[in-house]
C-alpha atoms as a PDB file:
ATOM      1  CA  MET A   1     -36.832  96.711  -1.892  1.00  0.00           C
ATOM      2  CA  ILE A   2     -38.782  96.027  -5.077  1.00  0.00           C
ATOM      3  CA  THR A   3     -42.540  96.412  -4.627  1.00  0.00           C
ATOM      4  CA  LEU A   4     -44.981  94.823  -7.043  1.00  0.00           C
ATOM      5  CA  HIS A   5     -48.517  96.196  -6.964  1.00  0.00           C
ATOM      6  CA  HIS A   6     -50.662  93.212  -7.741  1.00  0.00           C
ATOM      7  CA  VAL A   7     -54.195  91.927  -8.215  1.00  0.00           C
ATOM      8  CA  PRO A   8     -54.448  88.116  -8.004  1.00  0.00           C
ATOM      9  CA  GLY A   9     -55.208  86.540 -11.366  1.00  0.00           C
ATOM     10  CA  SER A  10     -54.444  89.723 -13.301  1.00  0.00           C
ATOM     11  CA  ARG A  11     -51.678  90.701 -15.731  1.00  0.00           C
ATOM     12  CA  SER A  12     -49.432  91.472 -12.762  1.00  0.00           C
ATOM     13  CA  MET A  13     -48.957  87.691 -12.515  1.00  0.00           C
ATOM     14  CA  ARG A  14     -46.616  88.041 -15.501  1.00  0.00           C
ATOM     15  CA  VAL A  15     -44.285  90.278 -13.510  1.00  0.00           C
ATOM     16  CA  LEU A  16     -44.588  88.189 -10.354  1.00  0.00           C
ATOM     17  CA  TRP A  17     -43.581  85.093 -12.304  1.00  0.00           C
ATOM     18  CA  LEU A  18     -40.628  86.912 -13.885  1.00  0.00           C
ATOM     19  CA  LEU A  19     -39.431  88.175 -10.489  1.00  0.00           C
ATOM     20  CA  GLU A  20     -39.408  84.571  -9.312  1.00  0.00           C
ATOM     21  CA  GLU A  21     -37.532  83.439 -12.438  1.00  0.00           C
ATOM     22  CA  LEU A  22     -34.949  86.159 -11.777  1.00  0.00           C
ATOM     23  CA  GLY A  23     -34.640  85.192  -8.122  1.00  0.00           C
ATOM     24  CA  LEU A  24     -35.160  88.782  -6.969  1.00  0.00           C
ATOM     25  CA  GLU A  25     -36.406  89.783  -3.543  1.00  0.00           C
ATOM     26  CA  TYR A  26     -39.634  91.746  -3.659  1.00  0.00           C
ATOM     27  CA  ARG A  27     -42.570  92.899  -1.586  1.00  0.00           C
ATOM     28  CA  LEU A  28     -46.070  92.175  -2.844  1.00  0.00           C
ATOM     29  CA  ARG A  29     -48.811  94.723  -2.270  1.00  0.00           C
ATOM     30  CA  ASN A  30     -52.220  93.352  -3.144  1.00  0.00           C
ATOM     31  CA  TRP A  31     -55.063  95.502  -4.444  1.00  0.00           C
ATOM     32  CA  SER A  32     -58.703  94.746  -5.185  1.00  0.00           C
ATOM     33  CA  LEU A  33     -60.673  95.360  -8.353  1.00  0.00           C
ATOM     34  CA  THR A  34     -63.820  96.127  -6.392  1.00  0.00           C
ATOM     35  CA  ASP A  35     -63.016  98.501  -3.524  1.00  0.00           C
ATOM     36  CA  GLY A  36     -61.971 101.532  -5.579  1.00  0.00           C
ATOM     37  CA  GLY A  37     -58.356 101.437  -4.454  1.00  0.00           C
ATOM     38  CA  LEU A  38     -57.003 101.307  -7.989  1.00  0.00           C
ATOM     39  CA  ARG A  39     -58.739 104.621  -8.677  1.00  0.00           C
ATOM     40  CA  SER A  40     -57.181 106.294  -5.641  1.00  0.00           C
ATOM     41  CA  PRO A  41     -54.685 109.168  -6.072  1.00  0.00           C
ATOM     42  CA  GLU A  42     -52.069 107.015  -4.352  1.00  0.00           C
ATOM     43  CA  PHE A  43     -52.278 104.213  -6.884  1.00  0.00           C
ATOM     44  CA  ARG A  44     -52.780 106.467  -9.908  1.00  0.00           C
ATOM     45  CA  SER A  45     -49.535 108.227  -9.012  1.00  0.00           C
ATOM     46  CA  LEU A  46     -47.913 104.860  -9.791  1.00  0.00           C
ATOM     47  CA  SER A  47     -50.087 103.814 -12.739  1.00  0.00           C
ATOM     48  CA  PRO A  48     -52.008 106.700 -14.363  1.00  0.00           C
ATOM     49  CA  ALA A  49     -54.779 104.521 -15.806  1.00  0.00           C
ATOM     50  CA  GLY A  50     -55.333 102.806 -12.457  1.00  0.00           C
ATOM     51  CA  ARG A  51     -54.294  99.379 -13.697  1.00  0.00           C
ATOM     52  CA  VAL A  52     -51.919  96.736 -12.410  1.00  0.00           C
ATOM     53  CA  PRO A  53     -49.120  95.937 -12.587  1.00  0.00           C
ATOM     54  CA  ALA A  54     -47.038  98.766 -11.240  1.00  0.00           C
ATOM     55  CA  LEU A  55     -43.503  98.070 -10.067  1.00  0.00           C
ATOM     56  CA  GLU A  56     -41.546 100.281  -7.707  1.00  0.00           C
ATOM     57  CA  ILE A  57     -37.870  99.715  -8.422  1.00  0.00           C
ATOM     58  CA  ASP A  58     -34.670 101.750  -8.661  1.00  0.00           C
ATOM     59  CA  ASN A  59     -36.353 104.783  -7.059  1.00  0.00           C
ATOM     60  CA  ARG A  60     -39.110 104.983  -9.644  1.00  0.00           C
ATOM     61  CA  ALA A  61     -42.424 103.368 -10.583  1.00  0.00           C
ATOM     62  CA  ILE A  62     -42.956 101.569 -13.877  1.00  0.00           C
ATOM     63  CA  PHE A  63     -46.369 100.608 -15.261  1.00  0.00           C
ATOM     64  CA  GLU A  64     -47.458  98.366 -18.181  1.00  0.00           C
ATOM     65  CA  SER A  65     -46.436  94.715 -17.932  1.00  0.00           C
ATOM     66  CA  GLY A  66     -44.558  94.684 -21.245  1.00  0.00           C
ATOM     67  CA  ALA A  67     -42.456  97.678 -20.239  1.00  0.00           C
ATOM     68  CA  ILE A  68     -41.740  96.154 -16.829  1.00  0.00           C
ATOM     69  CA  VAL A  69     -40.719  92.826 -18.369  1.00  0.00           C
ATOM     70  CA  GLU A  70     -38.350  94.502 -20.821  1.00  0.00           C
ATOM     71  CA  TYR A  71     -36.854  96.689 -18.062  1.00  0.00           C
ATOM     72  CA  LEU A  72     -36.241  93.740 -15.744  1.00  0.00           C
ATOM     73  CA  CYS A  73     -34.577  91.750 -18.516  1.00  0.00           C
ATOM     74  CA  GLU A  74     -32.379  94.663 -19.585  1.00  0.00           C
ATOM     75  CA  THR A  75     -31.256  95.390 -16.024  1.00  0.00           C
ATOM     76  CA  HIS A  76     -30.552  91.704 -15.332  1.00  0.00           C
ATOM     77  CA  PRO A  77     -28.927  90.484 -18.560  1.00  0.00           C
ATOM     78  CA  GLU A  78     -27.016  87.819 -16.655  1.00  0.00           C
ATOM     79  CA  ALA A  79     -30.270  85.852 -16.311  1.00  0.00           C
ATOM     80  CA  GLY A  80     -30.430  85.305 -20.080  1.00  0.00           C
ATOM     81  CA  LEU A  81     -34.194  85.802 -20.231  1.00  0.00           C
ATOM     82  CA  ALA A  82     -34.091  88.165 -23.216  1.00  0.00           C
ATOM     83  CA  PRO A  83     -31.850  88.348 -26.272  1.00  0.00           C
ATOM     84  CA  ALA A  84     -29.445  91.278 -26.209  1.00  0.00           C
ATOM     85  CA  VAL A  85     -30.286  94.398 -28.182  1.00  0.00           C
ATOM     86  CA  GLY A  86     -29.060  93.776 -31.720  1.00  0.00           C
ATOM     87  CA  ALA A  87     -29.085  89.985 -31.390  1.00  0.00           C
ATOM     88  CA  PRO A  88     -30.726  88.172 -34.336  1.00  0.00           C
ATOM     89  CA  GLU A  89     -33.557  86.767 -32.195  1.00  0.00           C
ATOM     90  CA  ARG A  90     -34.311  90.075 -30.445  1.00  0.00           C
ATOM     91  CA  SER A  91     -37.081  91.043 -32.863  1.00  0.00           C
ATOM     92  CA  GLU A  92     -38.807  87.668 -32.462  1.00  0.00           C
ATOM     93  CA  PHE A  93     -38.634  88.037 -28.682  1.00  0.00           C
ATOM     94  CA  LEU A  94     -40.219  91.498 -28.832  1.00  0.00           C
ATOM     95  CA  GLU A  95     -42.926  90.309 -31.210  1.00  0.00           C
ATOM     96  CA  TRP A  96     -44.130  87.681 -28.737  1.00  0.00           C
ATOM     97  CA  VAL A  97     -43.821  89.971 -25.725  1.00  0.00           C
ATOM     98  CA  HIS A  98     -46.258  92.353 -27.402  1.00  0.00           C
ATOM     99  CA  PHE A  99     -48.389  89.694 -29.102  1.00  0.00           C
ATOM    100  CA  ALA A 100     -49.198  88.551 -25.565  1.00  0.00           C
ATOM    101  CA  GLU A 101     -50.982  91.834 -24.932  1.00  0.00           C
ATOM    102  CA  THR A 102     -52.873  91.653 -28.242  1.00  0.00           C
ATOM    103  CA  GLN A 103     -54.199  88.285 -27.135  1.00  0.00           C
ATOM    104  CA  ALA A 104     -54.841  89.371 -23.539  1.00  0.00           C
ATOM    105  CA  ASN A 105     -57.038  92.237 -24.689  1.00  0.00           C
ATOM    106  CA  ILE A 106     -59.278  89.782 -26.536  1.00  0.00           C
ATOM    107  CA  VAL A 107     -59.427  87.578 -23.441  1.00  0.00           C
ATOM    108  CA  GLN A 108     -60.329  90.649 -21.383  1.00  0.00           C
ATOM    109  CA  ASN A 109     -63.245  91.412 -23.709  1.00  0.00           C
ATOM    110  CA  LEU A 110     -64.506  87.844 -23.313  1.00  0.00           C
ATOM    111  CA  ASN A 111     -64.118  88.030 -19.528  1.00  0.00           C
ATOM    112  CA  ILE A 112     -66.242  91.170 -19.493  1.00  0.00           C
ATOM    113  CA  GLN A 113     -68.954  89.663 -21.686  1.00  0.00           C
ATOM    114  CA  HIS A 114     -69.116  86.224 -20.066  1.00  0.00           C
ATOM    115  CA  ILE A 115     -68.471  87.097 -16.425  1.00  0.00           C
ATOM    116  CA  PHE A 116     -68.646  90.742 -15.431  1.00  0.00           C
ATOM    117  CA  LEU A 117     -71.478  92.329 -17.416  1.00  0.00           C
ATOM    118  CA  ARG A 118     -74.697  92.482 -15.431  1.00  0.00           C
ATOM    119  CA  PRO A 119     -77.488  91.921 -16.180  1.00  0.00           C
ATOM    120  CA  GLU A 120     -76.822  89.148 -18.668  1.00  0.00           C
ATOM    121  CA  SER A 121     -79.148  90.874 -21.120  1.00  0.00           C
ATOM    122  CA  ALA A 122     -76.460  93.577 -21.473  1.00  0.00           C
ATOM    123  CA  ARG A 123     -74.148  91.086 -23.143  1.00  0.00           C
ATOM    124  CA  SER A 124     -73.666  91.208 -26.903  1.00  0.00           C
ATOM    125  CA  LEU A 125     -73.755  87.809 -28.596  1.00  0.00           C
ATOM    126  CA  PRO A 126     -72.296  89.181 -31.885  1.00  0.00           C
ATOM    127  CA  LEU A 127     -69.329  90.638 -29.989  1.00  0.00           C
ATOM    128  CA  MET A 128     -68.853  87.420 -28.022  1.00  0.00           C
ATOM    129  CA  LYS A 129     -68.804  85.395 -31.243  1.00  0.00           C
ATOM    130  CA  LEU A 130     -66.418  87.851 -32.899  1.00  0.00           C
ATOM    131  CA  ASP A 131     -63.968  87.880 -30.019  1.00  0.00           C
ATOM    132  CA  THR A 132     -64.075  84.088 -29.712  1.00  0.00           C
ATOM    133  CA  LYS A 133     -63.081  83.856 -33.379  1.00  0.00           C
ATOM    134  CA  ARG A 134     -60.381  86.508 -32.903  1.00  0.00           C
ATOM    135  CA  LEU A 135     -58.974  84.586 -29.927  1.00  0.00           C
ATOM    136  CA  ALA A 136     -58.910  81.378 -31.971  1.00  0.00           C
ATOM    137  CA  VAL A 137     -56.921  83.159 -34.695  1.00  0.00           C
ATOM    138  CA  THR A 138     -54.283  84.233 -32.162  1.00  0.00           C
ATOM    139  CA  MET A 139     -54.182  80.668 -30.845  1.00  0.00           C
ATOM    140  CA  GLN A 140     -53.584  79.330 -34.339  1.00  0.00           C
ATOM    141  CA  ALA A 141     -50.591  81.649 -34.627  1.00  0.00           C
ATOM    142  CA  LEU A 142     -49.283  80.481 -31.261  1.00  0.00           C
ATOM    143  CA  GLU A 143     -49.847  76.827 -32.151  1.00  0.00           C
ATOM    144  CA  ALA A 144     -47.746  77.295 -35.289  1.00  0.00           C
ATOM    145  CA  GLN A 145     -44.986  79.118 -33.391  1.00  0.00           C
ATOM    146  CA  LEU A 146     -44.706  76.259 -30.901  1.00  0.00           C
ATOM    147  CA  ASP A 147     -44.485  73.567 -33.569  1.00  0.00           C
ATOM    148  CA  GLY A 148     -41.225  71.752 -32.828  1.00  0.00           C
ATOM    149  CA  ARG A 149     -40.361  74.165 -29.995  1.00  0.00           C
ATOM    150  CA  GLU A 150     -40.654  73.907 -26.240  1.00  0.00           C
ATOM    151  CA  TRP A 151     -40.673  77.690 -25.768  1.00  0.00           C
ATOM    152  CA  LEU A 152     -41.630  80.688 -27.878  1.00  0.00           C
ATOM    153  CA  ILE A 153     -38.176  81.590 -29.175  1.00  0.00           C
ATOM    154  CA  GLY A 154     -36.682  78.115 -28.779  1.00  0.00           C
ATOM    155  CA  HIS A 155     -35.430  78.550 -25.214  1.00  0.00           C
ATOM    156  CA  PHE A 156     -37.258  79.847 -22.165  1.00  0.00           C
ATOM    157  CA  SER A 157     -37.447  83.644 -22.038  1.00  0.00           C
ATOM    158  CA  ALA A 158     -39.470  86.447 -20.492  1.00  0.00           C
ATOM    159  CA  ALA A 159     -41.735  86.286 -23.560  1.00  0.00           C
ATOM    160  CA  ASP A 160     -43.033  83.033 -22.086  1.00  0.00           C
ATOM    161  CA  CYS A 161     -43.845  84.858 -18.832  1.00  0.00           C
ATOM    162  CA  MET A 162     -45.797  87.435 -20.816  1.00  0.00           C
ATOM    163  CA  LEU A 163     -47.734  85.047 -23.022  1.00  0.00           C
ATOM    164  CA  GLY A 164     -47.904  82.049 -20.698  1.00  0.00           C
ATOM    165  CA  PHE A 165     -50.172  84.029 -18.394  1.00  0.00           C
ATOM    166  CA  ASN A 166     -52.863  83.902 -21.115  1.00  0.00           C
ATOM    167  CA  ILE A 167     -52.966  80.137 -21.523  1.00  0.00           C
ATOM    168  CA  ASP A 168     -55.382  79.199 -18.748  1.00  0.00           C
ATOM    169  CA  ALA A 169     -57.792  81.946 -19.791  1.00  0.00           C
ATOM    170  CA  MET A 170     -57.823  81.156 -23.508  1.00  0.00           C
ATOM    171  CA  PHE A 171     -58.912  77.571 -22.898  1.00  0.00           C
ATOM    172  CA  ARG A 172     -61.940  78.890 -20.988  1.00  0.00           C
ATOM    173  CA  PHE A 173     -63.370  80.188 -24.275  1.00  0.00           C
ATOM    174  CA  VAL A 174     -61.771  78.054 -27.016  1.00  0.00           C
ATOM    175  CA  ARG A 175     -61.527  74.308 -26.507  1.00  0.00           C
ATOM    176  CA  ALA A 176     -58.075  72.723 -26.341  1.00  0.00           C
ATOM    177  CA  GLU A 177     -58.851  70.192 -29.078  1.00  0.00           C
ATOM    178  CA  GLY A 178     -56.890  71.171 -32.166  1.00  0.00           C
ATOM    179  CA  PHE A 179     -54.201  72.940 -30.155  1.00  0.00           C
ATOM    180  CA  PRO A 180     -51.897  70.148 -28.929  1.00  0.00           C
ATOM    181  CA  ASN A 181     -48.778  72.319 -28.985  1.00  0.00           C
ATOM    182  CA  ILE A 182     -50.394  74.929 -26.732  1.00  0.00           C
ATOM    183  CA  ALA A 183     -51.723  72.230 -24.393  1.00  0.00           C
ATOM    184  CA  ALA A 184     -48.233  70.752 -24.037  1.00  0.00           C
ATOM    185  CA  TYR A 185     -46.794  74.246 -23.556  1.00  0.00           C
ATOM    186  CA  ARG A 186     -49.257  74.802 -20.708  1.00  0.00           C
ATOM    187  CA  GLU A 187     -47.956  71.694 -18.939  1.00  0.00           C
ATOM    188  CA  ARG A 188     -44.332  72.820 -19.321  1.00  0.00           C
ATOM    189  CA  ILE A 189     -45.259  76.180 -17.824  1.00  0.00           C
ATOM    190  CA  ARG A 190     -47.023  74.549 -14.887  1.00  0.00           C
ATOM    191  CA  SER A 191     -43.954  72.418 -14.152  1.00  0.00           C
ATOM    192  CA  ARG A 192     -41.613  75.400 -13.671  1.00  0.00           C
ATOM    193  CA  SER A 193     -40.699  75.974 -10.045  1.00  0.00           C
ATOM    194  CA  ALA A 194     -40.781  79.779 -10.446  1.00  0.00           C
ATOM    195  CA  TYR A 195     -44.297  79.601 -11.886  1.00  0.00           C
ATOM    196  CA  LYS A 196     -45.448  77.467  -8.965  1.00  0.00           C
ATOM    197  CA  ALA A 197     -43.844  79.908  -6.534  1.00  0.00           C
ATOM    198  CA  ALA A 198     -45.586  82.854  -8.217  1.00  0.00           C
ATOM    199  CA  LEU A 199     -48.954  81.131  -7.912  1.00  0.00           C
ATOM    200  CA  GLU A 200     -48.274  80.386  -4.251  1.00  0.00           C
ATOM    201  CA  GLN A 201     -47.228  83.965  -3.536  1.00  0.00           C
ATOM    202  CA  GLY A 202     -49.953  85.778  -5.426  1.00  0.00           C
ATOM    203  CA  GLY A 203     -52.310  83.401  -7.197  1.00  0.00           C
ATOM    204  CA  GLY A 204     -55.425  84.109  -5.198  1.00  0.00           C
ATOM    205  CA  ASP A 205     -58.865  83.062  -6.344  1.00  0.00           C
ATOM    206  CA  SER A 206     -59.531  82.635 -10.043  1.00  0.00           C
ATOM    207  CA  ILE A 207     -62.198  84.801 -11.636  1.00  0.00           C
ATOM    208  CA  TYR A 208     -63.415  81.684 -13.443  1.00  0.00           C
ATOM    209  CA  ALA A 209     -66.250  79.707 -11.890  1.00  0.00           C
ATOM    210  CA  GLN A 210     -66.457  77.329 -14.881  1.00  0.00           C
ATOM    211  CA  ASP A 211     -63.934  75.226 -16.752  1.00  0.00           C
ATOM    212  CA  PHE A 212     -65.430  76.373 -20.059  1.00  0.00           C
ATOM    213  CA  TYR A 213     -67.807  79.148 -21.090  1.00  0.00           C
ATOM    214  CA  GLU A 214     -70.156  78.263 -23.921  1.00  0.00           C
ATOM    215  CA  LEU A 215     -71.535  80.991 -26.135  1.00  0.00           C
ATOM    216  CA  PRO A 216     -75.124  81.689 -25.079  1.00  0.00           C
ATOM    217  CA  ASP A 217     -77.991  80.765 -27.356  1.00  0.00           C
ATOM    218  CA  ALA A 218     -79.167  83.495 -29.671  1.00  0.00           C
END
Protein backbone atom coordinates (compact mmCIF):
# COMPACT_ATOMS: atom_id res chain seq x y z
CA MET A 1 0.00 0.00 0.00
CA ILE A 2 1.20 3.50 -0.86
CA THR A 3 1.27 5.82 2.15
CA LEU A 4 1.29 9.58 1.73
CA HIS A 5 2.40 11.58 4.76
CA HIS A 6 0.34 14.72 4.57
CA VAL A 7 -0.46 18.05 6.20
CA PRO A 8 -3.75 19.57 4.97
CA GLY A 9 -3.20 22.64 2.83
CA SER A 10 0.53 21.98 2.41
CA ARG A 11 2.68 20.99 -0.57
CA SER A 12 1.68 17.37 -0.01
CA MET A 13 -1.61 18.32 -1.70
CA ARG A 14 0.33 18.20 -4.98
CA VAL A 15 1.09 14.51 -4.48
CA LEU A 16 -2.40 13.73 -3.20
CA TRP A 17 -3.89 15.29 -6.32
CA LEU A 18 -1.51 13.36 -8.57
CA LEU A 19 -2.34 10.06 -6.84
CA GLU A 20 -5.99 10.75 -7.59
CA GLU A 21 -5.21 11.61 -11.22
CA LEU A 22 -3.31 8.32 -11.51
CA GLY A 23 -6.14 6.37 -9.90
CA LEU A 24 -3.79 4.72 -7.40
CA GLU A 25 -4.85 3.28 -4.07
CA TYR A 26 -3.15 4.94 -1.13
CA ARG A 27 -3.34 5.45 2.60
CA LEU A 28 -3.24 8.98 3.96
CA ARG A 29 -1.43 9.67 7.21
CA ASN A 30 -2.08 13.17 8.48
CA TRP A 31 0.43 15.15 10.51
CA SER A 32 0.22 18.51 12.27
CA LEU A 33 2.48 21.52 11.95
CA THR A 34 2.04 22.39 15.61
CA ASP A 35 2.43 19.25 17.74
CA GLY A 36 6.09 18.51 17.00
CA GLY A 37 5.38 15.28 15.16
CA LEU A 38 7.23 16.37 12.03
CA ARG A 39 10.37 16.76 14.14
CA SER A 40 10.08 13.25 15.58
CA PRO A 41 12.71 10.59 14.75
CA GLU A 42 9.96 8.53 13.13
CA PHE A 43 9.03 11.20 10.62
CA ARG A 44 12.58 12.44 10.04
CA SER A 45 13.55 8.90 9.06
CA LEU A 46 11.17 9.45 6.12
CA SER A 47 11.94 13.11 5.41
CA PRO A 48 15.24 14.34 6.91
CA ALA A 49 14.23 18.01 7.07
CA GLY A 50 10.95 17.15 8.79
CA ARG A 51 8.78 18.41 5.95
CA VAL A 52 5.87 16.96 4.03
CA PRO A 53 5.30 15.33 1.68
CA ALA A 54 6.90 11.97 2.19
CA LEU A 55 5.67 9.00 0.19
CA GLU A 56 6.20 5.39 1.16
CA ILE A 57 6.12 3.34 -2.03
CA ASP A 58 7.94 0.38 -3.56
CA ASN A 59 9.58 -0.47 -0.21
CA ARG A 60 11.18 2.93 0.20
CA ALA A 61 10.36 6.49 1.26
CA ILE A 62 10.69 9.45 -1.08
CA PHE A 63 10.66 13.08 0.04
CA GLU A 64 10.42 16.40 -1.88
CA SER A 65 7.24 16.91 -3.89
CA GLY A 66 9.04 17.45 -7.20
CA ALA A 67 10.98 14.21 -6.84
CA ILE A 68 7.82 12.32 -5.88
CA VAL A 69 5.90 13.73 -8.85
CA GLU A 70 8.65 12.78 -11.29
CA TYR A 71 8.94 9.28 -9.77
CA LEU A 72 5.20 8.63 -9.97
CA CYS A 73 5.08 9.77 -13.59
CA GLU A 74 8.09 7.67 -14.58
CA THR A 75 6.72 4.54 -12.91
CA HIS A 76 3.27 5.04 -14.46
CA PRO A 77 4.04 6.18 -18.02
CA GLU A 78 0.76 4.72 -19.25
CA ALA A 79 -1.06 7.63 -17.59
CA GLY A 80 0.57 10.12 -19.98
CA LEU A 81 1.08 12.74 -17.28
CA ALA A 82 4.70 13.48 -18.21
CA PRO A 83 6.54 13.53 -21.53
CA ALA A 84 8.94 10.63 -21.97
CA VAL A 85 12.63 11.17 -21.33
CA GLY A 86 14.07 12.55 -24.56
CA ALA A 87 10.73 13.82 -25.87
CA PRO A 88 10.86 17.39 -27.25
CA GLU A 89 8.51 18.76 -24.57
CA ARG A 90 10.29 17.04 -21.66
CA SER A 91 12.44 20.07 -20.83
CA GLU A 92 9.41 22.38 -20.76
CA PHE A 93 7.62 19.95 -18.44
CA LEU A 94 10.59 19.86 -16.05
CA GLU A 95 10.92 23.64 -16.10
CA TRP A 96 7.37 24.11 -14.84
CA VAL A 97 7.60 21.28 -12.31
CA HIS A 98 10.52 23.10 -10.69
CA PHE A 99 9.25 26.64 -11.32
CA ALA A 100 6.34 25.64 -9.08
CA GLU A 101 8.72 25.32 -6.16
CA THR A 102 10.41 28.65 -6.93
CA GLN A 103 6.99 30.27 -6.70
CA ALA A 104 5.91 28.26 -3.65
CA ASN A 105 8.93 29.42 -1.68
CA ILE A 106 7.91 33.04 -2.24
CA VAL A 107 4.36 32.22 -1.15
CA GLN A 108 5.78 30.52 1.95
CA ASN A 109 7.71 33.68 2.85
CA LEU A 110 4.52 35.73 2.53
CA ASN A 111 2.58 33.21 4.62
CA ILE A 112 5.17 33.53 7.36
CA GLN A 113 5.14 37.33 7.30
CA HIS A 114 1.38 37.83 7.01
CA ILE A 115 0.09 34.95 9.12
CA PHE A 116 2.57 33.12 11.30
CA LEU A 117 5.00 35.70 12.69
CA ARG A 118 4.03 36.84 16.16
CA PRO A 119 3.98 39.51 17.41
CA GLU A 120 3.05 41.51 14.33
CA SER A 121 5.85 43.94 15.14
CA ALA A 122 8.29 41.16 14.16
CA ARG A 123 7.14 41.39 10.56
CA SER A 124 9.32 43.15 8.01
CA LEU A 125 7.43 45.48 5.68
CA PRO A 126 10.39 45.78 3.24
CA LEU A 127 10.55 41.98 2.93
CA MET A 128 6.78 41.74 2.50
CA LYS A 129 6.88 44.32 -0.30
CA LEU A 130 9.84 42.60 -1.95
CA ASP A 131 8.27 39.16 -1.89
CA THR A 132 4.94 40.51 -3.15
CA LYS A 133 6.78 41.98 -6.14
CA ARG A 134 8.72 38.73 -6.65
CA LEU A 135 5.47 36.74 -6.59
CA ALA A 136 3.93 39.09 -9.15
CA VAL A 137 6.92 38.53 -11.46
CA THR A 138 6.40 34.75 -11.31
CA MET A 139 2.71 35.29 -12.01
CA GLN A 140 3.53 37.36 -15.07
CA ALA A 141 5.61 34.47 -16.37
CA LEU A 142 2.78 32.04 -15.71
CA GLU A 143 0.23 34.35 -17.32
CA ALA A 144 2.35 34.44 -20.48
CA GLN A 145 2.82 30.66 -20.50
CA LEU A 146 -0.94 30.12 -20.33
CA ASP A 147 -1.71 32.52 -23.18
CA GLY A 148 -3.63 30.42 -25.70
CA ARG A 149 -3.19 27.25 -23.62
CA GLU A 150 -5.49 25.41 -21.25
CA TRP A 151 -2.60 23.71 -19.43
CA LEU A 152 1.06 24.47 -18.84
CA ILE A 153 2.53 22.36 -21.64
CA GLY A 154 -0.58 22.38 -23.83
CA HIS A 155 -2.20 19.26 -22.36
CA PHE A 156 -2.81 18.35 -18.73
CA SER A 157 0.28 16.96 -17.00
CA ALA A 158 1.76 16.48 -13.55
CA ALA A 159 3.33 19.94 -13.91
CA ASP A 160 -0.19 21.28 -13.44
CA CYS A 161 -0.47 19.31 -10.18
CA MET A 162 2.77 20.88 -9.00
CA LEU A 163 2.01 24.46 -9.96
CA GLY A 164 -1.77 24.40 -9.64
CA PHE A 165 -1.40 23.97 -5.89
CA ASN A 166 0.01 27.53 -5.74
CA ILE A 167 -2.90 29.27 -7.42
CA ASP A 168 -5.22 29.80 -4.46
CA ALA A 169 -2.35 31.09 -2.33
CA MET A 170 -0.95 33.54 -4.87
CA PHE A 171 -4.27 35.35 -5.20
CA ARG A 172 -4.22 35.96 -1.43
CA PHE A 173 -1.32 38.38 -1.91
CA VAL A 174 -1.58 39.60 -5.52
CA ARG A 175 -4.98 40.56 -6.89
CA ALA A 176 -6.40 38.57 -9.80
CA GLU A 177 -6.99 41.66 -11.94
CA GLY A 178 -4.46 41.63 -14.76
CA PHE A 179 -4.11 37.86 -14.68
CA PRO A 180 -7.12 36.55 -16.65
CA ASN A 181 -5.28 33.49 -17.96
CA ILE A 182 -4.35 32.37 -14.43
CA ALA A 183 -7.90 33.03 -13.19
CA ALA A 184 -9.33 30.86 -15.97
CA TYR A 185 -6.69 28.21 -15.26
CA ARG A 186 -7.80 28.15 -11.62
CA GLU A 187 -11.37 27.38 -12.70
CA ARG A 188 -10.22 24.54 -14.97
CA ILE A 189 -8.25 23.07 -12.08
CA ARG A 190 -11.24 23.30 -9.74
CA SER A 191 -13.42 21.46 -12.27
CA ARG A 192 -11.21 18.35 -12.39
CA SER A 193 -12.74 15.39 -10.59
CA ALA A 194 -9.35 14.23 -9.25
CA TYR A 195 -8.70 17.67 -7.78
CA LYS A 196 -12.09 17.65 -6.07
CA ALA A 197 -11.41 14.16 -4.73
CA ALA A 198 -8.02 15.27 -3.36
CA LEU A 199 -9.62 18.19 -1.55
CA GLU A 200 -12.27 15.89 -0.11
CA GLN A 201 -9.69 13.35 1.04
CA GLY A 202 -7.13 15.72 2.50
CA GLY A 203 -8.12 19.35 2.10
CA GLY A 204 -8.64 20.20 5.73
CA ASP A 205 -8.87 23.75 6.99
CA SER A 206 -7.17 26.51 5.04
CA ILE A 207 -4.49 28.53 6.78
CA TYR A 208 -6.08 31.64 5.27
CA ALA A 209 -8.58 33.57 7.37
CA GLN A 210 -8.90 36.34 4.75
CA ASP A 211 -9.62 36.38 1.03
CA PHE A 212 -6.83 38.92 0.52
CA TYR A 213 -3.95 40.17 2.65
CA GLU A 214 -3.11 43.84 2.20
CA LEU A 215 0.39 45.06 2.90
CA PRO A 216 0.39 46.80 6.29
CA ASP A 217 0.88 50.53 6.52
CA ALA A 218 4.44 51.67 7.02
